[in-house]
CSV table of C-alpha atoms in Angstrom, one decimal:
chain,number,residue,atom,x,y,z
J,111,MET,CA,80.0,66.8,28.4
J,112,ILE,CA,82.6,64.9,30.4
J,113,GLY,CA,83.5,65.2,34.1
J,114,ALA,CA,84.0,63.3,37.2
J,115,ASN,CA,81.4,61.9,39.5
J,116,GLY,CA,79.4,64.7,41.1
J,117,ALA,CA,80.6,67.3,38.6
J,118,GLY,CA,76.9,68.2,37.8
J,119,LYS,CA,76.6,66.5,34.4
J,120,SER,CA,73.3,64.7,35.1
J,121,THR,CA,72.0,67.7,36.9
J,122,LEU,CA,72.7,69.8,33.9
J,123,LEU,CA,70.8,67.4,31.6
J,124,ARG,CA,67.9,67.0,34.0
J,125,THR,CA,67.6,70.8,34.2
J,126,LEU,CA,67.6,71.1,30.4
J,127,ALA,CA,64.8,68.5,30.3
J,128,GLY,CA,62.8,70.3,32.9
J,129,LEU,CA,63.1,67.9,35.8
J,130,HIS,CA,65.0,70.5,37.9
J,131,GLN,CA,64.4,74.2,38.1
J,132,PRO,CA,67.6,76.2,37.7
J,133,ALA,CA,68.5,78.3,40.8
J,134,ALA,CA,69.7,81.1,38.6
J,135,GLY,CA,69.9,81.9,34.9
J,136,SER,CA,67.7,80.9,32.0
J,137,ILE,CA,67.4,78.2,29.3
J,138,HIS,CA,66.8,79.1,25.7
J,139,PHE,CA,65.9,76.7,22.9
J,140,ALA,CA,65.5,77.5,19.2
J,141,GLY,CA,65.2,81.2,20.0
J,142,ARG,CA,62.6,80.7,22.8
J,143,GLU,CA,62.9,80.9,26.5
J,144,ILE,CA,61.9,77.6,28.1
J,145,THR,CA,63.2,78.0,31.7
J,146,HIS,CA,59.7,77.5,33.2
J,147,LEU,CA,58.3,75.1,30.6
J,148,PRO,CA,57.2,71.7,32.1
J,149,THR,CA,59.0,68.6,30.9
J,150,HIS,CA,56.3,67.3,28.6
J,151,ALA,CA,56.1,70.6,26.8
J,152,ARG,CA,59.8,70.6,26.2
J,153,VAL,CA,59.5,67.2,24.7
J,154,ALA,CA,56.9,68.7,22.3
J,155,LEU,CA,59.4,71.3,21.3
J,156,GLY,CA,62.0,68.6,20.4
J,157,ILE,CA,64.1,68.0,23.6
J,158,ALA,CA,64.2,64.3,24.5
J,159,LEU,CA,66.1,62.9,27.4
J,160,VAL,CA,67.4,59.3,27.6
J,161,PRO,CA,67.7,59.2,31.4
J,162,GLU,CA,70.4,57.7,33.5
J,163,GLY,CA,69.4,54.1,34.4
J,164,ARG,CA,67.1,54.0,31.4
J,165,ARG,CA,63.9,54.2,33.4
J,166,LEU,CA,61.7,51.9,31.2
J,167,PHE,CA,58.1,51.1,32.3
J,168,PRO,CA,58.3,47.6,33.9
J,169,SER,CA,54.6,46.7,33.4
J,170,LEU,CA,54.6,47.7,29.7
J,171,THR,CA,55.8,45.6,26.8
J,172,LEU,CA,58.7,46.7,24.7
J,173,GLU,CA,56.4,48.1,22.0
J,174,GLU,CA,54.2,49.9,24.5
J,175,ASN,CA,57.3,51.5,26.0
J,176,LEU,CA,58.1,52.9,22.6
J,177,LEU,CA,54.5,54.0,22.0
J,178,VAL,CA,54.4,56.0,25.2
J,179,GLY,CA,57.0,58.3,23.6
J,180,ALA,CA,55.1,58.6,20.3
J,181,ARG,CA,53.9,62.0,19.0
J,182,ARG,CA,51.8,62.7,16.0
J,183,SER,CA,54.1,65.2,14.6
J,184,SER,CA,57.1,62.9,14.8
J,185,ALA,CA,58.6,61.2,11.8
J,186,TRP,CA,59.7,58.3,13.9
J,187,THR,CA,57.4,55.3,14.2
J,188,VAL,CA,57.7,51.9,15.9
J,189,SER,CA,58.7,50.3,12.6
J,190,ARG,CA,61.4,52.9,12.0
J,191,VAL,CA,62.8,52.4,15.5
J,192,MET,CA,62.8,48.7,14.8
J,193,GLU,CA,64.7,49.2,11.6
J,194,LEU,CA,67.4,50.8,13.7
J,195,PHE,CA,67.3,48.0,16.3
J,196,PRO,CA,66.3,44.9,14.2
J,197,TRP,CA,66.3,42.6,17.2
J,198,MET,CA,63.3,44.4,18.7
J,199,GLY,CA,60.8,43.0,16.1
J,200,ALA,CA,60.7,39.5,17.5
J,201,ARG,CA,60.5,40.7,21.1
J,202,ARG,CA,58.0,43.5,20.8
J,203,ARG,CA,55.5,41.9,23.1
J,204,GLN,CA,57.9,41.0,25.8
J,205,LEU,CA,58.3,42.9,29.1
J,206,THR,CA,61.6,44.9,29.1
J,207,LEU,CA,62.6,43.4,32.5
J,208,ASN,CA,64.0,40.4,30.7
J,209,LEU,CA,66.1,42.3,28.2
J,210,SER,CA,69.9,42.8,28.7
J,211,GLY,CA,71.2,46.1,29.8
J,212,GLY,CA,72.3,47.1,26.2
J,213,GLU,CA,68.9,46.1,24.9
J,214,GLN,CA,67.2,48.1,27.5
J,215,GLN,CA,69.4,51.1,26.6
J,216,GLY,CA,68.2,50.6,23.0
J,217,VAL,CA,64.6,50.7,24.1
J,218,ALA,CA,65.2,53.9,26.1
J,219,ILE,CA,66.8,55.5,23.0
J,220,GLY,CA,64.0,54.3,20.9
J,221,ARG,CA,61.4,55.8,23.2
J,222,ALA,CA,63.1,59.1,23.1
J,223,LEU,CA,63.4,59.0,19.3
J,224,MET,CA,59.6,58.3,19.0
J,225,ALA,CA,59.1,62.0,20.0
J,226,GLY,CA,61.0,63.1,16.9
J,227,PRO,CA,63.6,65.1,18.9
J,228,ARG,CA,65.7,68.0,17.5
J,229,VAL,CA,68.1,67.5,20.5
J,230,LEU,CA,68.7,64.2,22.1
J,231,LEU,CA,70.1,64.4,25.6
J,232,LEU,CA,71.9,61.2,26.5
J,233,ASP,CA,72.8,60.6,30.1
J,234,GLU,CA,75.6,58.0,30.9
J,235,LEU,CA,74.9,55.7,28.0
J,236,SER,CA,77.6,53.3,29.0
J,237,LEU,CA,76.7,52.9,32.7
J,238,GLY,CA,76.4,49.3,33.6
J,239,LEU,CA,76.8,47.9,30.1
J,240,SER,CA,79.3,45.4,28.7
J,241,PRO,CA,82.1,46.9,26.5
J,242,ALA,CA,80.5,45.2,23.5
J,243,ALA,CA,77.1,46.7,24.2
J,244,VAL,CA,78.7,50.1,24.7
J,245,ARG,CA,80.4,49.8,21.3
J,246,ARG,CA,77.1,48.9,19.6
J,247,ILE,CA,75.2,51.8,21.2
J,248,TYR,CA,78.0,54.3,20.2
J,249,ASP,CA,78.2,52.9,16.7
J,250,LEU,CA,74.6,54.1,16.4
J,251,LEU,CA,75.2,57.7,17.1
J,252,PRO,CA,76.6,58.8,13.7
J,253,SER,CA,73.4,57.6,12.0
J,254,LEU,CA,71.3,59.6,14.4
J,255,LEU,CA,73.4,62.7,13.8
J,256,ALA,CA,72.9,62.1,10.1
J,257,GLU,CA,69.2,62.5,10.7
J,258,GLY,CA,69.9,66.1,11.5
J,259,MET,CA,69.4,65.9,15.2
J,260,ALA,CA,71.9,67.3,17.7
J,261,ILE,CA,73.1,65.1,20.5
J,262,LEU,CA,74.2,66.3,24.0
J,263,LEU,CA,76.0,63.4,25.5
J,264,VAL,CA,77.0,63.1,29.2
J,265,GLU,CA,79.6,60.5,29.8
J,266,GLN,CA,82.1,59.4,32.5
J,267,ASP,CA,83.8,57.3,29.9
J,268,VAL,CA,86.1,60.0,28.5
J,269,THR,CA,87.7,58.0,25.6
J,270,GLN,CA,84.4,56.9,24.3
J,271,ALA,CA,82.8,60.3,24.5
J,272,LEU,CA,85.7,62.1,22.8
J,273,ARG,CA,85.8,59.6,20.0
J,274,VAL,CA,82.2,60.5,18.8
J,275,SER,CA,82.0,64.2,19.7
J,276,ASP,CA,82.4,67.3,17.6
J,277,LEU,CA,82.7,69.5,20.6
J,278,ALA,CA,83.7,68.6,24.2
J,279,HIS,CA,83.2,70.4,27.5
J,280,CYS,CA,84.6,69.3,30.8
J,281,LEU,CA,82.5,70.0,33.8
J,282,LEU,CA,83.9,70.4,37.3
J,283,GLU,CA,81.8,71.2,40.4
J,284,GLY,CA,79.2,72.7,38.1
J,285,ARG,CA,81.5,74.9,36.0
J,286,ILE,CA,82.9,74.3,32.6
J,287,THR,CA,86.7,74.1,33.0
J,288,LEU,CA,87.6,73.1,29.4
J,289,SER,CA,86.0,73.4,26.0
J,290,GLY,CA,87.2,72.5,22.5
J,291,ARG,CA,87.1,70.1,19.6
J,292,PRO,CA,88.4,66.8,20.9
J,293,ARG,CA,91.2,66.7,18.3
J,294,ASP,CA,92.5,70.0,19.6
J,295,LEU,CA,92.6,68.8,23.2
J,296,SER,CA,95.7,67.0,24.6
J,297,PRO,CA,95.2,64.2,27.0
J,298,GLU,CA,97.1,66.2,29.6
J,299,GLN,CA,94.7,69.1,29.2
J,300,VAL,CA,91.7,66.9,29.6
J,301,GLU,CA,93.1,65.1,32.6
J,302,ALA,CA,93.9,68.5,34.3
J,303,ALA,CA,90.4,69.8,33.6
J,304,TYR,CA,88.7,66.5,34.6
J,305,PHE,CA,90.4,66.4,38.0
J,306,GLY,CA,90.6,70.1,38.6
J,307,LEU,CA,94.5,70.2,38.6
J,308,ALA,CA,94.7,73.3,36.4
J,309,ALA,CA,92.6,75.2,38.9
J,310,ARG,CA,95.0,74.4,41.7
J,311,ALA,CA,98.2,74.9,39.7
Z,45,MET,CA,17.7,26.5,49.2
Z,46,ALA,CA,17.9,29.3,51.6
Z,47,TRP,CA,21.7,29.0,51.5
Z,48,LEU,CA,21.8,28.9,47.8
Z,49,ASN,CA,19.6,32.0,47.8
Z,50,ALA,CA,22.1,33.7,50.2
Z,51,VAL,CA,25.0,32.9,47.9
Z,52,VAL,CA,23.2,34.3,44.9
Z,53,GLN,CA,22.2,37.5,46.7
Z,54,GLY,CA,25.7,37.8,48.1
Z,55,ILE,CA,27.3,37.6,44.6
Z,56,LEU,CA,24.9,40.3,43.4
Z,57,LEU,CA,25.6,42.5,46.4
Z,58,GLY,CA,29.3,41.9,45.6
Z,59,GLY,CA,28.8,43.7,42.3
Z,60,LEU,CA,27.8,46.8,44.2
Z,61,TYR,CA,30.8,46.5,46.5
Z,62,ALA,CA,33.1,46.0,43.4
Z,63,LEU,CA,31.6,49.1,41.8
Z,64,PHE,CA,32.4,51.0,45.0
Z,65,ALA,CA,35.9,49.7,45.2
Z,66,CYS,CA,37.1,50.0,41.6
Z,67,GLY,CA,37.5,53.8,41.9
Z,68,LEU,CA,39.4,53.4,45.1
Z,69,SER,CA,41.6,50.8,43.5
Z,70,LEU,CA,42.3,52.9,40.5
Z,71,LEU,CA,43.3,56.0,42.4
Z,72,PHE,CA,45.5,54.1,44.7
Z,73,GLY,CA,47.1,52.1,41.9
Z,74,VAL,CA,47.8,55.0,39.6
Z,75,MET,CA,48.9,57.8,42.1
Z,76,ARG,CA,49.1,56.0,45.4
Z,77,VAL,CA,46.3,58.2,46.8
Z,78,VAL,CA,44.0,56.7,49.4
Z,79,ASN,CA,40.9,58.7,49.0
Z,80,LEU,CA,39.2,58.8,52.4
Z,81,ALA,CA,36.4,60.9,51.0
Z,82,HIS,CA,35.5,58.1,48.5
Z,83,GLY,CA,32.3,57.0,50.3
Z,84,ASP,CA,31.2,60.5,50.9
Z,85,PHE,CA,31.5,61.4,47.2
Z,86,ALA,CA,29.3,58.3,46.5
Z,87,VAL,CA,26.7,59.6,48.9
Z,88,LEU,CA,26.9,63.0,47.3
Z,89,ALA,CA,26.2,61.3,44.0
Z,90,ALA,CA,23.2,59.7,45.5
Z,91,TYR,CA,21.8,63.1,46.6
Z,92,LEU,CA,22.5,64.6,43.2
Z,93,GLY,CA,20.7,61.6,41.7
Z,94,LEU,CA,17.8,62.3,43.9
Z,95,ALA,CA,17.7,65.9,42.8
Z,96,VAL,CA,17.9,64.9,39.1
Z,97,ILE,CA,15.2,62.2,39.5
Z,98,THR,CA,12.7,64.4,41.4
Z,99,GLY,CA,13.6,67.6,39.6
Z,100,LEU,CA,13.5,66.3,36.0
Z,101,HIS,CA,11.1,63.5,36.6
Z,102,VAL,CA,13.4,60.9,35.0
Z,103,PRO,CA,13.9,57.3,36.1
Z,104,LEU,CA,17.0,56.3,38.1
Z,105,LEU,CA,18.8,54.7,35.1
Z,106,TRP,CA,18.6,58.0,33.2
Z,107,SER,CA,19.9,60.0,36.1
Z,108,THR,CA,23.3,58.2,35.7
Z,109,LEU,CA,23.7,59.9,32.3
Z,110,ALA,CA,23.7,63.3,34.1
Z,111,VAL,CA,25.5,62.4,37.4
Z,112,ALA,CA,28.4,60.3,36.1
Z,113,PRO,CA,29.7,62.8,33.5
Z,114,LEU,CA,29.3,65.6,36.1
Z,115,PHE,CA,31.3,63.5,38.6
Z,116,ALA,CA,34.0,62.9,36.0
Z,117,VAL,CA,34.4,66.7,35.7
Z,118,VAL,CA,34.4,67.0,39.5
Z,119,GLY,CA,37.0,64.3,39.8
Z,120,TYR,CA,39.3,66.0,37.3
Z,121,LEU,CA,39.0,69.3,39.2
Z,122,VAL,CA,39.4,67.8,42.7
Z,123,GLN,CA,42.6,66.0,41.4
Z,124,ARG,CA,44.1,69.0,39.7
Z,125,LEU,CA,43.2,71.7,42.3
Z,126,ILE,CA,43.3,69.8,45.6
Z,127,ILE,CA,44.9,66.3,45.5
Z,128,GLN,CA,47.7,67.1,43.1
Z,129,ARG,CA,49.0,69.9,45.4
Z,130,SER,CA,49.0,67.7,48.4
Z,131,LEU,CA,50.6,64.9,46.4
Z,132,GLU,CA,53.5,67.2,45.7
Z,133,VAL,CA,54.0,67.9,49.4
Z,134,SER,CA,53.9,64.3,50.7
Z,135,PRO,CA,51.8,61.1,50.7
Z,136,LEU,CA,50.8,61.7,54.3
Z,137,THR,CA,49.4,65.1,53.2
Z,138,THR,CA,47.0,63.5,50.7
Z,139,LEU,CA,45.7,61.3,53.5
Z,140,LEU,CA,45.0,64.4,55.7
Z,141,VAL,CA,43.5,66.3,52.7
Z,142,THR,CA,41.1,63.6,51.7
Z,143,PHE,CA,40.1,63.1,55.3
Z,144,GLY,CA,39.4,66.8,55.5
Z,145,LEU,CA,37.4,66.6,52.3
Z,146,SER,CA,35.4,63.8,53.9
Z,147,VAL,CA,34.6,65.9,56.9
Z,148,VAL,CA,33.7,68.9,54.8
Z,149,LEU,CA,31.4,66.8,52.5
Z,150,GLN,CA,29.6,65.1,55.4
Z,151,ASN,CA,28.9,68.4,57.1
Z,152,ALA,CA,27.9,70.2,53.9
Z,153,MET,CA,25.5,67.4,53.1
Z,154,LEU,CA,24.1,67.5,56.6
Z,155,GLU,CA,23.6,71.2,56.2
Z,156,GLY,CA,22.1,70.9,52.7
Z,157,PHE,CA,20.0,67.8,52.9
Z,158,SER,CA,19.3,67.4,56.7
Z,159,ALA,CA,20.0,64.2,58.6
Z,160,ASN,CA,16.9,62.5,57.3
Z,161,SER,CA,17.5,59.4,55.3
Z,162,HIS,CA,16.4,59.2,51.7
Z,163,SER,CA,16.3,56.6,49.1
Z,164,LEU,CA,16.2,56.8,45.3
Z,165,PRO,CA,12.9,55.9,43.8
Z,166,SER,CA,13.8,53.1,41.5
Z,167,GLY,CA,10.3,52.5,40.2
Z,168,TRP,CA,9.6,49.1,38.5
Z,169,LEU,CA,13.2,48.1,39.0
Z,170,ALA,CA,12.9,47.8,42.7
Z,171,ALA,CA,9.9,45.5,42.6
Z,172,GLY,CA,10.6,43.4,39.5
Z,173,SER,CA,12.5,40.1,39.7
Z,174,PHE,CA,13.1,36.9,37.9
Z,175,ARG,CA,11.7,34.0,39.8
Z,176,LEU,CA,14.0,31.0,39.1
Z,177,THR,CA,12.5,28.6,41.6
Z,178,PRO,CA,9.8,29.2,44.2
Z,179,GLN,CA,12.5,30.1,46.8
Z,180,LEU,CA,15.1,31.7,44.5
Z,181,SER,CA,14.5,35.0,42.7
Z,182,ILE,CA,16.8,37.6,41.3
Z,183,GLY,CA,15.9,41.2,41.6
Z,184,HIS,CA,16.1,43.3,38.4
Z,185,PHE,CA,17.9,46.1,40.1
Z,186,SER,CA,20.6,44.0,41.8
Z,187,LEU,CA,21.2,42.2,38.5
Z,188,ILE,CA,21.6,45.5,36.7
Z,189,VAL,CA,24.0,46.7,39.3
Z,190,PHE,CA,26.0,43.5,39.1
Z,191,ALA,CA,26.1,43.8,35.3
Z,192,ALA,CA,27.1,47.4,35.5
Z,193,ALA,CA,30.0,46.5,37.8
Z,194,VAL,CA,31.2,43.8,35.3
Z,195,VAL,CA,30.8,46.1,32.4
Z,196,VAL,CA,32.7,48.9,34.2
Z,197,ILE,CA,35.6,46.7,35.2
Z,198,VAL,CA,35.9,45.0,31.8
Z,199,SER,CA,35.8,48.3,29.9
Z,200,LEU,CA,38.3,49.9,32.3
Z,201,GLN,CA,40.6,46.9,31.8
Z,202,LEU,CA,40.3,47.2,28.0
Z,203,PHE,CA,40.8,51.0,28.2
Z,204,LEU,CA,44.0,50.6,30.2
Z,205,SER,CA,45.4,47.9,28.1
Z,206,ARG,CA,44.4,49.2,24.6
Z,207,ALA,CA,43.9,52.9,24.5
Z,208,ARG,CA,46.7,55.5,24.1
Z,209,LEU,CA,45.5,57.3,27.3
Z,210,GLY,CA,45.2,54.0,29.1
Z,211,ARG,CA,48.8,53.2,28.2
Z,212,GLN,CA,49.9,56.6,29.5
Z,213,ILE,CA,48.1,56.0,32.7
Z,214,ARG,CA,49.9,52.7,33.2
Z,215,ALA,CA,53.3,54.3,32.3
Z,216,THR,CA,52.6,57.1,34.8
Z,217,ALA,CA,51.7,54.6,37.5
Z,218,ASP,CA,55.0,52.8,36.8
Z,219,ASP,CA,57.2,55.9,36.9
Z,220,ALA,CA,55.7,59.3,36.7
Z,221,GLU,CA,59.0,61.1,36.0
Z,222,ALA,CA,59.9,58.8,33.2
Z,223,ALA,CA,56.5,59.3,31.8
Z,224,SER,CA,57.0,63.1,31.7
Z,225,ILE,CA,60.4,62.5,30.0
Z,226,ALA,CA,58.5,60.5,27.3
Z,227,GLY,CA,56.3,63.5,26.7
Z,228,THR,CA,53.3,62.7,29.0
Z,229,ASP,CA,51.6,65.5,30.8
Z,230,VAL,CA,51.5,63.6,34.1
Z,231,ARG,CA,49.1,66.0,35.9
Z,232,HIS,CA,46.6,65.7,33.1
Z,233,VAL,CA,46.9,61.9,33.1
Z,234,PHE,CA,46.3,61.9,36.9
Z,235,GLY,CA,43.3,64.1,36.3
Z,236,ILE,CA,41.9,61.7,33.8
Z,237,ALA,CA,42.4,58.8,36.1
Z,238,ALA,CA,40.6,60.7,38.8
Z,239,ALA,CA,37.8,61.6,36.4
Z,240,ILE,CA,37.3,57.9,35.6
Z,241,ALA,CA,37.4,56.9,39.3
Z,242,PHE,CA,34.9,59.6,40.2
Z,243,ALA,CA,32.5,58.5,37.4
Z,244,THR,CA,32.6,55.0,38.8
Z,245,VAL,CA,32.0,56.5,42.3
Z,246,ALA,CA,28.9,58.2,40.9
Z,247,LEU,CA,27.6,54.9,39.5
Z,248,ALA,CA,28.3,53.2,42.8
Z,249,GLY,CA,26.5,56.0,44.8
Z,250,LEU,CA,23.4,55.8,42.6
Z,251,ALA,CA,23.3,52.0,42.8
Z,252,PHE,CA,23.7,52.3,46.6
Z,253,GLY,CA,20.8,54.8,46.7
Z,254,GLY,CA,18.6,52.4,44.8
Z,255,TYR,CA,19.5,49.5,47.0
Z,256,SER,CA,19.0,51.1,50.4
Z,257,SER,CA,18.4,54.4,52.2
Z,258,PHE,CA,21.2,56.8,52.7
Z,259,ASP,CA,22.0,59.8,54.9
Z,260,PRO,CA,24.9,62.2,55.0
Z,261,GLY,CA,27.0,60.0,57.2
Z,262,ALA,CA,26.5,56.8,55.2
Z,263,GLY,CA,29.8,57.2,53.3
Z,264,THR,CA,32.1,56.0,56.0
Z,265,GLN,CA,30.6,52.5,56.1
Z,266,ARG,CA,30.7,52.4,52.3
Z,267,LEU,CA,34.4,53.3,52.4
Z,268,ILE,CA,35.1,50.5,54.8
Z,269,PHE,CA,33.4,47.9,52.5
Z,270,ALA,CA,35.2,49.3,49.5
Z,271,PHE,CA,38.5,49.0,51.3
Z,272,GLU,CA,37.8,45.5,52.3
Z,273,ALA,CA,36.9,44.5,48.7
Z,274,VAL,CA,40.1,46.0,47.4
Z,275,VAL,CA,42.3,44.3,50.1
Z,276,ILE,CA,40.5,40.9,49.7
Z,277,GLY,CA,40.9,41.0,46.0
Z,278,GLY,CA,44.5,42.3,45.9
Z,279,VAL,CA,45.6,45.9,45.7
Z,280,GLY,CA,46.1,47.1,42.1
Z,281,SER,CA,44.1,44.4,40.3
Z,282,LEU,CA,40.7,45.3,38.9
Z,283,TRP,CA,39.7,41.7,38.5
Z,284,GLY,CA,40.8,41.2,42.1
Z,285,THR,CA,38.5,44.0,43.1
Z,286,LEU,CA,35.5,42.3,41.4
Z,287,LEU,CA,36.4,39.1,43.1
Z,288,GLY,CA,37.0,40.9,46.4
Z,289,GLY,CA,33.5,42.5,46.2
Z,290,VAL,CA,31.9,39.2,45.5
Z,291,VAL,CA,33.7,37.4,48.4
Z,292,LEU,CA,32.7,40.2,50.7
Z,293,GLY,CA,29.1,40.2,49.5
Z,294,VAL,CA,28.8,36.4,49.8
Z,295,SER,CA,30.4,36.4,53.3
Z,296,GLN,CA,27.9,39.0,54.5
Z,297,ALA,CA,24.9,37.2,52.9
Z,298,LEU,CA,25.9,33.8,54.4
Z,299,GLY,CA,26.6,35.5,57.8
Z,300,ALA,CA,23.2,37.0,57.7
Z,301,GLN,CA,21.7,33.6,57.0
Z,302,VAL,CA,23.2,32.3,60.2
Z,303,ASP,CA,21.9,35.2,62.2
Z,304,SER,CA,20.4,38.4,60.9
Z,305,GLY,CA,22.8,40.5,63.0
Z,306,PHE,CA,25.9,38.6,61.9
Z,307,GLY,CA,26.2,39.6,58.3
Z,308,VAL,CA,28.4,42.7,58.4
Z,309,LEU,CA,30.6,41.0,61.1
Z,310,ALA,CA,31.1,37.9,58.9
Z,311,GLY,CA,32.3,40.2,56.1
Z,312,HIS,CA,34.9,41.8,58.5
Z,313,LEU,CA,36.0,38.4,59.7
Z,314,VAL,CA,36.6,37.1,56.2
Z,315,PHE,CA,38.5,40.3,55.5
Z,316,LEU,CA,40.7,39.8,58.5
Z,317,ALA,CA,41.2,36.1,57.6
Z,318,VAL,CA,42.4,37.1,54.1
Z,319,LEU,CA,44.6,39.7,55.5
Z,320,ALA,CA,46.2,37.2,57.9
Z,321,ILE,CA,46.5,34.3,55.4
Z,322,ARG,CA,47.1,36.1,52.1
Z,323,PRO,CA,48.1,39.7,52.9
Z,324,ARG,CA,48.6,40.5,49.2
Z,325,GLY,CA,45.0,39.5,48.4
Z,326,LEU,CA,43.5,36.8,46.3
Z,327,LEU,CA,44.6,38.1,43.0
Z,328,PRO,CA,47.5,40.4,43.6
Z,329,GLY,CA,48.6,42.4,40.6
Z,330,ARG,CA,49.8,45.8,39.4
Z,331,VAL,CA,47.3,48.5,38.9
Z,332,THR,CA,46.4,47.5,35.6
């Protein structure tokens, strides 16, 4: 899900996660209506959000941050998350305040994985991260997809997002202006949809 | 020797204040709720204790087994049905709502139990004491209350740092929305925190009733002492609350040693001094 600032991308993800109530319409997940289900109950169904700005718990250690996300039914454990992010092992007892932005993003993803999600909602993964950290985080996504989970990625960094997606939507002022497989979309089409040029033309 | 005695009695009295204050500290630390009905709930617990003791003919210590769990349930319900709703409106609303609760409780108790003061029959506990020297003795009851305060604070601290639910309480205190994203039922967690706080309020109320006489309006003064203990110790730190209770108790006891009418005032003065010199308290910390 790509789109300019204020297009409604984060609002869409937060609504799917249950943090906002939709003004109209309904949300269905795995054949069930979840429009009025509270956030924690959606997590139990398998919808996990990695929020914009990471939102880690500052008074908890790295390991405790992961454990807050843990669910009994989940196949993900602290040790499995730490296999995915090997650097975490040595720093599990540290507060997350002292971690770099990329590392904090890793903890936020790990916390969401602990719930054993069927759909992972990723909000602005690259925000505030160095290019190297962004690359590392994005290199992780194929292995998560291989686990069988779906990923809905919201991103302002269009090139990065199109590189990893099977299906792209462009959002403009709350409406989808373009949809398609990234390889079928020309840069001109994306640009027009992104800035709303097609609508005016 | 009289001064040493005052210090020792002050420390023990501080245990009672700490017991009063830790529920207040917990509710404020976890959900930023200042419960103005805190003292009145403690007095209500004392009346319930009186009913249990006289009705079932059990000693004071046993009555805690009935009153504390009952208060935990009351705390959960008060949180879920009353405080949570006001919390979702605005922080100021919670202040008004708990003030309203305080007024309702005081008047309901006046109606139900009359304005006469009562005290809890503490039996052998009230009279018994360890005589350390001819001038210095430690009452069994005040020692038990102090020990209870330490046990409550140590177990709360352990629960918050080790247990899964304790971790969820800390996470929710940090960032309630992020906790819900991580799968935590925030309202339930708030309810549990309130249940724990109310159980400690019940213990404090029963201890208070064993210490001195109480009447329906006694809660307000208790609330002030609890506030002072929390502020002296440092908001959000349970160890600080214990220390704050002890500092307040010792100040009052020493003040009373100077002049019998000076005790409570000395406590207030020390509170003001701490507020002026170390506004964040002696042991500032996060909630947990």
